[in-house]
Short mmCIF file of C-alpha atoms and ligand atoms in Angstrom, two decimals:
data_model
loop_
_atom_site.label_atom_id
_atom_site.label_comp_id
_atom_site.label_asym_id
_atom_site.label_seq_id
_atom_site.Cartn_x
_atom_site.Cartn_y
_atom_site.Cartn_z
CA MET L 1 -44.12 -37.02 -263.45
CA GLY L 2 -43.88 -35.06 -266.76
CA ASN L 3 -40.30 -35.66 -267.93
CA ARG L 4 -40.28 -39.22 -266.58
CA ARG L 5 -43.11 -40.24 -268.73
CA LYS L 6 -42.09 -42.25 -271.69
CA PHE L 7 -44.11 -43.68 -274.38
CA ILE L 8 -41.80 -46.05 -276.11
CA ARG L 9 -43.21 -49.52 -276.20
CA THR L 10 -42.15 -52.44 -278.25
CA ALA L 11 -44.78 -54.97 -277.23
CA GLY L 12 -47.27 -53.68 -279.72
CA LEU L 13 -50.16 -53.34 -277.31
CA ALA L 14 -53.69 -52.26 -277.88
CA THR L 15 -54.82 -49.05 -276.30
CA LEU L 16 -57.08 -49.11 -273.26
CA GLY L 17 -60.77 -48.97 -274.07
CA ALA L 18 -60.43 -50.98 -277.25
CA MET L 19 -61.55 -54.04 -275.38
CA SER L 20 -63.81 -54.68 -272.45
CA LEU L 21 -62.35 -56.60 -269.51
CA PRO L 22 -64.37 -59.76 -270.32
CA GLN L 23 -63.08 -59.56 -273.86
CA MET L 24 -59.60 -59.19 -272.58
CA LEU L 25 -60.06 -62.14 -270.25
CA LYS L 26 -61.08 -64.31 -273.20
CA GLY L 27 -58.47 -62.92 -275.55
CA ARG L 28 -55.20 -64.64 -276.12
CA ALA L 29 -52.09 -63.15 -274.66
CA LYS L 30 -49.87 -61.14 -277.06
CA GLN L 31 -46.41 -62.36 -277.80
CA TYR L 32 -43.87 -60.32 -275.87
CA SER L 33 -41.04 -59.06 -278.07
CA GLY L 34 -38.38 -59.01 -275.34
CA GLY L 35 -35.21 -57.03 -275.47
CA PRO L 36 -33.83 -54.22 -273.43
CA GLY L 37 -36.24 -51.66 -274.84
CA ASN L 38 -39.45 -52.69 -273.20
CA GLU L 39 -40.03 -49.31 -271.66
CA SER L 40 -43.38 -48.20 -270.43
CA SER L 41 -44.95 -45.05 -269.33
CA ILE L 42 -45.26 -44.59 -265.58
CA PRO L 43 -47.12 -45.07 -263.34
CA LEU L 44 -47.07 -48.72 -264.28
CA VAL L 45 -48.16 -52.03 -262.68
CA LEU L 46 -47.34 -55.52 -263.70
CA SER L 47 -48.62 -58.85 -262.34
CA THR L 48 -48.46 -62.51 -262.96
CA TRP L 49 -50.97 -64.47 -265.00
CA GLN L 50 -54.38 -63.70 -266.44
CA HIS L 51 -56.00 -62.69 -263.13
CA GLY L 52 -53.46 -59.86 -263.13
CA LEU L 53 -55.67 -58.00 -265.54
CA ALA L 54 -58.30 -57.45 -262.80
CA ALA L 55 -55.76 -57.12 -260.06
CA ASN L 56 -53.90 -54.47 -262.11
CA GLN L 57 -57.05 -52.55 -262.55
CA ALA L 58 -57.47 -52.39 -258.75
CA ALA L 59 -53.91 -51.23 -258.43
CA TRP L 60 -54.39 -48.70 -261.18
CA ASN L 61 -57.31 -47.15 -259.32
CA VAL L 62 -54.72 -46.22 -256.68
CA LEU L 63 -51.88 -45.24 -259.02
CA SER L 64 -54.03 -43.15 -261.32
CA ARG L 65 -55.12 -41.06 -258.29
CA HIS L 66 -51.54 -40.22 -257.43
CA GLY L 67 -51.41 -43.01 -254.91
CA SER L 68 -48.27 -44.80 -253.77
CA ALA L 69 -46.91 -48.03 -255.39
CA LEU L 70 -47.18 -49.60 -251.88
CA ASP L 71 -50.89 -48.88 -251.58
CA ALA L 72 -51.46 -49.92 -255.19
CA VAL L 73 -49.87 -53.39 -254.86
CA GLU L 74 -51.77 -54.11 -251.62
CA ASN L 75 -55.02 -52.99 -253.23
CA GLY L 76 -54.27 -54.94 -256.39
CA VAL L 77 -53.61 -58.28 -254.92
CA MET L 78 -56.49 -58.01 -252.40
CA GLN L 79 -58.64 -58.16 -255.46
CA THR L 80 -57.35 -61.58 -256.23
CA GLU L 81 -57.36 -62.80 -252.64
CA ALA L 82 -61.17 -62.08 -252.47
CA ASP L 83 -61.96 -63.68 -255.79
CA PRO L 84 -63.37 -67.22 -255.20
CA GLY L 85 -62.72 -68.15 -258.82
CA GLY L 86 -58.92 -68.17 -258.44
CA GLN L 87 -57.87 -71.40 -256.93
CA SER L 88 -54.24 -70.49 -256.08
CA VAL L 89 -54.85 -67.36 -253.92
CA GLY L 90 -56.92 -66.59 -250.86
CA LEU L 91 -60.58 -67.38 -251.02
CA GLY L 92 -61.20 -70.53 -253.05
CA GLY L 93 -57.54 -71.55 -252.96
CA LEU L 94 -57.02 -75.32 -253.27
CA PRO L 95 -56.17 -76.85 -249.87
CA ASP L 96 -53.25 -78.85 -248.74
CA ARG L 97 -53.51 -82.66 -248.60
CA ASP L 98 -55.24 -82.39 -245.18
CA GLY L 99 -57.92 -80.17 -246.64
CA LYS L 100 -56.62 -76.94 -245.09
CA VAL L 101 -56.20 -73.75 -247.07
CA THR L 102 -52.94 -72.27 -245.86
CA LEU L 103 -51.71 -68.87 -247.11
CA ASP L 104 -48.38 -67.25 -247.84
CA ALA L 105 -47.98 -63.51 -248.63
CA CYS L 106 -45.50 -60.72 -248.52
CA ILE L 107 -45.09 -56.98 -249.34
CA MET L 108 -42.06 -54.83 -249.79
CA ASP L 109 -41.46 -51.05 -250.45
CA HIS L 110 -38.68 -49.05 -252.10
CA PHE L 111 -36.99 -48.41 -248.78
CA GLY L 112 -36.57 -52.19 -248.23
CA ASN L 113 -39.24 -52.35 -245.60
CA CYS L 114 -40.99 -55.69 -245.82
CA GLY L 115 -43.51 -57.87 -244.09
CA SER L 116 -44.57 -61.40 -244.57
CA VAL L 117 -46.92 -64.07 -243.34
CA CYS L 118 -46.74 -67.88 -243.99
CA PHE L 119 -48.90 -70.91 -243.18
CA LEU L 120 -51.66 -68.63 -242.23
CA GLU L 121 -55.25 -70.02 -242.12
CA GLY L 122 -58.68 -68.42 -242.15
CA ILE L 123 -57.75 -64.81 -242.99
CA LEU L 124 -59.03 -63.28 -246.35
CA HIS L 125 -56.26 -60.77 -246.87
CA PRO L 126 -52.87 -62.15 -245.89
CA VAL L 127 -51.14 -59.34 -247.78
CA SER L 128 -52.74 -56.85 -245.41
CA VAL L 129 -51.50 -58.76 -242.40
CA ALA L 130 -48.09 -58.75 -243.96
CA ARG L 131 -48.26 -55.02 -244.38
CA LEU L 132 -49.28 -54.59 -240.76
CA ILE L 133 -46.32 -56.73 -239.66
CA MET L 134 -44.10 -54.50 -241.79
CA GLU L 135 -45.49 -51.25 -240.37
CA GLN L 136 -46.25 -52.21 -236.73
CA THR L 137 -43.86 -54.82 -235.51
CA PRO L 138 -40.09 -55.07 -235.31
CA HIS L 139 -40.37 -58.33 -237.27
CA VAL L 140 -40.54 -59.25 -240.89
CA MET L 141 -42.34 -62.61 -240.83
CA LEU L 142 -45.04 -64.24 -238.70
CA ALA L 143 -46.16 -67.83 -239.25
CA GLY L 144 -49.13 -70.09 -238.62
CA ALA L 145 -51.12 -69.65 -235.41
CA GLY L 146 -48.96 -66.63 -234.38
CA ALA L 147 -49.73 -64.88 -237.63
CA GLN L 148 -53.43 -65.62 -237.17
CA LYS L 149 -53.37 -64.35 -233.54
CA PHE L 150 -51.76 -61.17 -234.58
CA ALA L 151 -54.28 -60.71 -237.38
CA LEU L 152 -57.27 -61.27 -235.06
CA GLU L 153 -55.84 -58.84 -232.50
CA ASN L 154 -55.72 -56.27 -235.17
CA GLY L 155 -59.26 -56.55 -236.37
CA PHE L 156 -59.13 -59.23 -239.01
CA LYS L 157 -61.89 -61.81 -238.92
CA ILE L 158 -61.87 -65.49 -239.48
CA THR L 159 -63.21 -66.41 -243.01
CA GLU L 160 -63.90 -69.89 -244.42
CA LEU L 161 -61.68 -69.99 -247.39
CA LEU L 162 -62.35 -73.52 -248.58
CA THR L 163 -65.09 -73.23 -251.26
CA GLY L 164 -67.35 -76.11 -252.32
CA LYS L 165 -65.47 -76.35 -255.68
CA SER L 166 -62.04 -76.52 -254.10
CA ARG L 167 -63.27 -78.97 -251.51
CA LYS L 168 -64.62 -81.25 -254.32
CA GLU L 169 -61.33 -81.12 -256.18
CA TRP L 170 -59.48 -81.99 -253.01
CA GLU L 171 -61.75 -84.99 -252.49
CA ASN L 172 -61.21 -86.16 -256.09
CA TRP L 173 -57.52 -85.70 -255.65
CA LYS L 174 -57.52 -87.76 -252.41
CA ARG L 175 -58.93 -90.68 -254.27
CA LYS L 176 -55.94 -90.80 -256.46
CA SER L 177 -53.48 -89.30 -254.09
CA MET L 178 -51.08 -88.46 -256.72
CA TYR L 179 -48.53 -85.78 -256.16
CA GLN L 180 -47.41 -84.88 -259.62
CA PRO L 181 -48.24 -81.31 -260.26
CA VAL L 182 -49.29 -80.38 -263.81
CA ILE L 183 -47.23 -77.58 -265.29
CA ASN L 184 -49.06 -74.40 -265.89
CA ILE L 185 -52.31 -75.95 -264.70
CA GLU L 186 -52.47 -77.20 -261.20
CA ASN L 187 -50.05 -74.90 -259.51
CA HIS L 188 -50.19 -71.67 -261.35
CA ASP L 189 -51.90 -68.40 -260.50
CA THR L 190 -50.09 -67.08 -257.52
CA ILE L 191 -50.33 -63.32 -257.90
CA GLY L 192 -47.09 -61.45 -257.86
CA MET L 193 -47.42 -57.74 -258.55
CA ILE L 194 -44.82 -55.00 -258.91
CA ALA L 195 -45.60 -51.33 -259.32
CA LEU L 196 -43.89 -48.09 -260.04
CA ASP L 197 -45.76 -44.92 -259.00
CA GLU L 198 -45.54 -41.41 -260.32
CA GLN L 199 -43.02 -40.45 -257.72
CA GLY L 200 -40.69 -43.16 -259.23
CA ASN L 201 -41.07 -45.40 -256.19
CA LEU L 202 -41.32 -49.19 -256.53
CA ALA L 203 -43.21 -51.76 -254.47
CA GLY L 204 -44.23 -55.37 -254.77
CA ALA L 205 -46.58 -57.89 -253.29
CA CYS L 206 -47.13 -61.63 -253.59
CA THR L 207 -49.84 -63.79 -252.29
CA THR L 208 -50.86 -67.41 -252.76
CA SER L 209 -52.49 -70.53 -251.22
CA GLY L 210 -49.32 -72.26 -252.59
CA ILE L 211 -48.99 -75.48 -254.34
CA ALA L 212 -52.20 -77.45 -254.42
CA PHE L 213 -52.33 -80.52 -252.18
CA LYS L 214 -48.88 -79.76 -250.65
CA MET L 215 -47.97 -81.34 -247.26
CA HIS L 216 -49.65 -79.65 -244.29
CA GLY L 217 -47.09 -77.08 -243.03
CA ARG L 218 -45.34 -76.61 -246.34
CA VAL L 219 -44.31 -72.97 -247.04
CA GLY L 220 -43.27 -71.98 -250.52
CA ASP L 221 -41.20 -69.06 -252.01
CA SER L 222 -43.98 -66.52 -252.11
CA PRO L 223 -43.63 -65.20 -248.57
CA ILE L 224 -39.85 -65.37 -248.55
CA ILE L 225 -38.27 -62.01 -249.16
CA GLY L 226 -35.81 -62.58 -251.98
CA ALA L 227 -37.36 -65.66 -253.26
CA GLY L 228 -41.03 -64.83 -254.14
CA LEU L 229 -40.41 -61.15 -254.14
CA TYR L 230 -37.67 -58.53 -253.94
CA VAL L 231 -37.64 -54.79 -254.32
CA ASP L 232 -34.58 -52.50 -254.32
CA GLY L 233 -35.77 -48.93 -254.74
CA GLU L 234 -32.62 -47.98 -256.57
CA ILE L 235 -32.58 -50.85 -258.98
CA GLY L 236 -35.80 -52.64 -259.60
CA ALA L 237 -38.32 -55.18 -258.45
CA ALA L 238 -38.99 -58.77 -259.28
CA VAL L 239 -41.55 -61.46 -258.44
CA ALA L 240 -41.65 -65.18 -259.00
CA THR L 241 -44.48 -67.65 -259.72
CA GLY L 242 -44.54 -71.41 -260.09
CA HIS L 243 -42.76 -74.18 -258.36
CA GLY L 244 -41.66 -72.51 -255.11
CA GLU L 245 -39.07 -75.05 -254.12
CA MET L 246 -37.03 -74.22 -257.34
CA VAL L 247 -37.27 -70.50 -256.58
CA MET L 248 -36.16 -70.90 -252.95
CA LYS L 249 -33.11 -73.03 -253.97
CA THR L 250 -31.85 -70.12 -256.07
CA LEU L 251 -33.34 -67.18 -254.17
CA GLY L 252 -34.78 -66.24 -257.52
CA SER L 253 -36.25 -62.75 -257.08
CA PHE L 254 -33.21 -61.39 -255.29
CA LEU L 255 -31.11 -62.91 -258.07
CA VAL L 256 -33.10 -61.09 -260.74
CA VAL L 257 -32.69 -57.81 -259.02
CA GLU L 258 -28.99 -58.38 -258.49
CA ASN L 259 -28.67 -59.27 -262.24
CA MET L 260 -30.30 -55.90 -262.95
CA ARG L 261 -27.86 -54.21 -260.57
CA ARG L 262 -25.07 -55.66 -262.66
CA GLY L 263 -26.55 -54.08 -265.75
CA SER L 264 -28.87 -56.74 -267.21
CA SER L 265 -32.23 -55.50 -268.57
CA PRO L 266 -35.22 -56.82 -266.72
CA LEU L 267 -35.87 -59.43 -269.37
CA LYS L 268 -32.23 -60.62 -269.36
CA ALA L 269 -32.18 -60.59 -265.55
CA CYS L 270 -35.19 -62.91 -265.56
CA GLU L 271 -33.73 -65.17 -268.22
CA GLU L 272 -30.45 -65.42 -266.25
CA ALA L 273 -32.37 -66.37 -263.09
CA VAL L 274 -34.29 -69.12 -265.00
CA LYS L 275 -30.98 -70.38 -266.41
CA ARG L 276 -29.57 -70.57 -262.87
CA ILE L 277 -32.48 -72.83 -261.99
CA THR L 278 -31.71 -75.06 -265.01
CA GLU L 279 -28.10 -75.25 -263.95
CA LYS L 280 -28.59 -75.90 -260.22
CA VAL L 281 -31.85 -77.63 -259.76
CA LYS L 282 -32.28 -81.31 -260.61
CA ASP L 283 -35.38 -82.19 -262.67
CA TYR L 284 -36.13 -78.46 -263.28
CA GLU L 285 -38.03 -79.41 -266.40
CA LYS L 286 -40.79 -81.10 -264.28
CA GLY L 287 -41.80 -77.70 -262.85
CA GLN L 288 -42.69 -74.28 -264.02
CA VAL L 289 -41.09 -71.03 -262.76
CA GLY L 290 -41.68 -67.61 -264.14
CA PHE L 291 -40.05 -64.31 -263.20
CA LEU L 292 -41.45 -60.83 -263.84
CA ALA L 293 -39.37 -57.69 -263.27
CA MET L 294 -39.17 -54.06 -263.83
CA ASP L 295 -36.51 -51.41 -263.28
CA THR L 296 -36.81 -47.94 -261.81
CA LYS L 297 -37.30 -46.42 -265.35
CA GLY L 298 -40.27 -48.61 -266.25
CA ASN L 299 -38.35 -51.09 -268.35
CA TYR L 300 -39.94 -54.57 -267.83
CA GLY L 301 -39.50 -58.21 -268.82
CA ALA L 302 -40.46 -61.73 -268.00
CA TYR L 303 -39.07 -65.22 -268.56
CA SER L 304 -40.07 -68.69 -267.60
CA ILE L 305 -38.87 -72.29 -267.75
CA HIS L 306 -41.73 -73.55 -269.84
CA LYS L 307 -43.91 -71.72 -272.35
CA GLY L 308 -47.32 -70.77 -270.91
CA PHE L 309 -46.42 -68.10 -268.42
CA ASN L 310 -47.97 -64.71 -269.02
CA PHE L 311 -48.35 -61.45 -267.25
CA ALA L 312 -50.60 -58.41 -267.24
CA ILE L 313 -49.42 -54.82 -267.70
CA ARG L 314 -51.40 -51.70 -266.84
CA ASN L 315 -50.46 -48.16 -267.44
CA GLN L 316 -52.07 -45.03 -268.91
CA GLU L 317 -52.48 -46.63 -272.35
CA GLU L 318 -52.93 -50.31 -271.79
CA ASN L 319 -54.28 -53.24 -269.77
CA GLU L 320 -53.01 -56.19 -271.51
CA LEU L 321 -51.92 -59.80 -271.17
CA ILE L 322 -48.43 -60.61 -272.59
CA ASP L 323 -46.80 -64.04 -273.06
CA SER L 324 -43.38 -64.41 -271.47
CA GLU L 325 -40.44 -65.88 -273.29
CA SER L 326 -39.23 -69.23 -272.06
CA TYR L 327 -36.31 -71.48 -271.87
CA LEU L 328 -38.21 -74.54 -273.06
CA PRO L 329 -40.75 -74.62 -275.86
C1 SD4 K 1 -45.64 -71.75 -254.23
N1 SD4 K 1 -44.78 -70.20 -255.84
O1 SD4 K 1 -46.22 -71.95 -253.15
C2 SD4 K 1 -46.02 -70.69 -255.16
C3 SD4 K 1 -47.06 -71.23 -256.07
C4 SD4 K 1 -47.25 -70.42 -257.33
O2 SD4 K 1 -48.20 -69.78 -259.27
O3 SD4 K 1 -46.54 -69.50 -257.59
N2 SD4 K 1 -48.16 -70.63 -258.19
O4 SD4 K 1 -44.68 -72.55 -254.57
#
């Protein structure tokens, strides 16, 4: 890794060890300086939202022991899937309007191998099912009952994912039966993670219970390769979070990677993809979308429609939360 390791950073980040994890969780995100020079040392892992701090740490446990980016992103997002406190991912996720927790997830490596599950119920680690589909079937995506059958046949167990807290929130929601998601509140916290290992290989994973109180059967962007996640081992990787329909209409993560292919920095590439949404999607200001990207050299960037999106970075020196730039204040 020697000559690939770079220590140029522009985000002004604190060194690891200066804060405990609980302190970091309480702390406000730093303002991200943006620009093409956001270069980090590698290995490096980035993920969406505050829960990314803990997820990144799980990924770092793999990367720091010379592990692959693919193993790191799976291990990283599994941490979030198993955390009952997060109400947009796995255990404890808010259900759909019928009271069912239905999960979407995908994973992709630097060769372009990918696997995905959608509308999956009762399985704690959809990302691992996605990886198994990638590695052991001729397919990319399995849905619903078929995905669950495949998981059970391969040793996964049924887990009750609806916690008391999420059930109560669903029951309260049903009383009002309003479907007006609150930006950065009700529908955030999908985990999208991208990592670059010391071999210089990229991988990404994305996992979510989707938009709270969605229609039963609704599938968002997160399991759609090119929408919620895209990795091109020669160019870079990107993940999306937020209002999935807007991401799907513009194939957001693929667009971010294609923008990088044409020479945009990760930050600029994310900004251009957000601008595409603002140009093509009606009422875009009613939803939030954030993109997070890195290239093969460890340059990274993030951009969202609304202020409020942040991401976590973990490398040798730091484990920190950073505010993304945004189109709207
Ligand atoms: C979805 N994109 O299902 C997901 C939700 C999300 O942060 O990202 N929340 O539309």
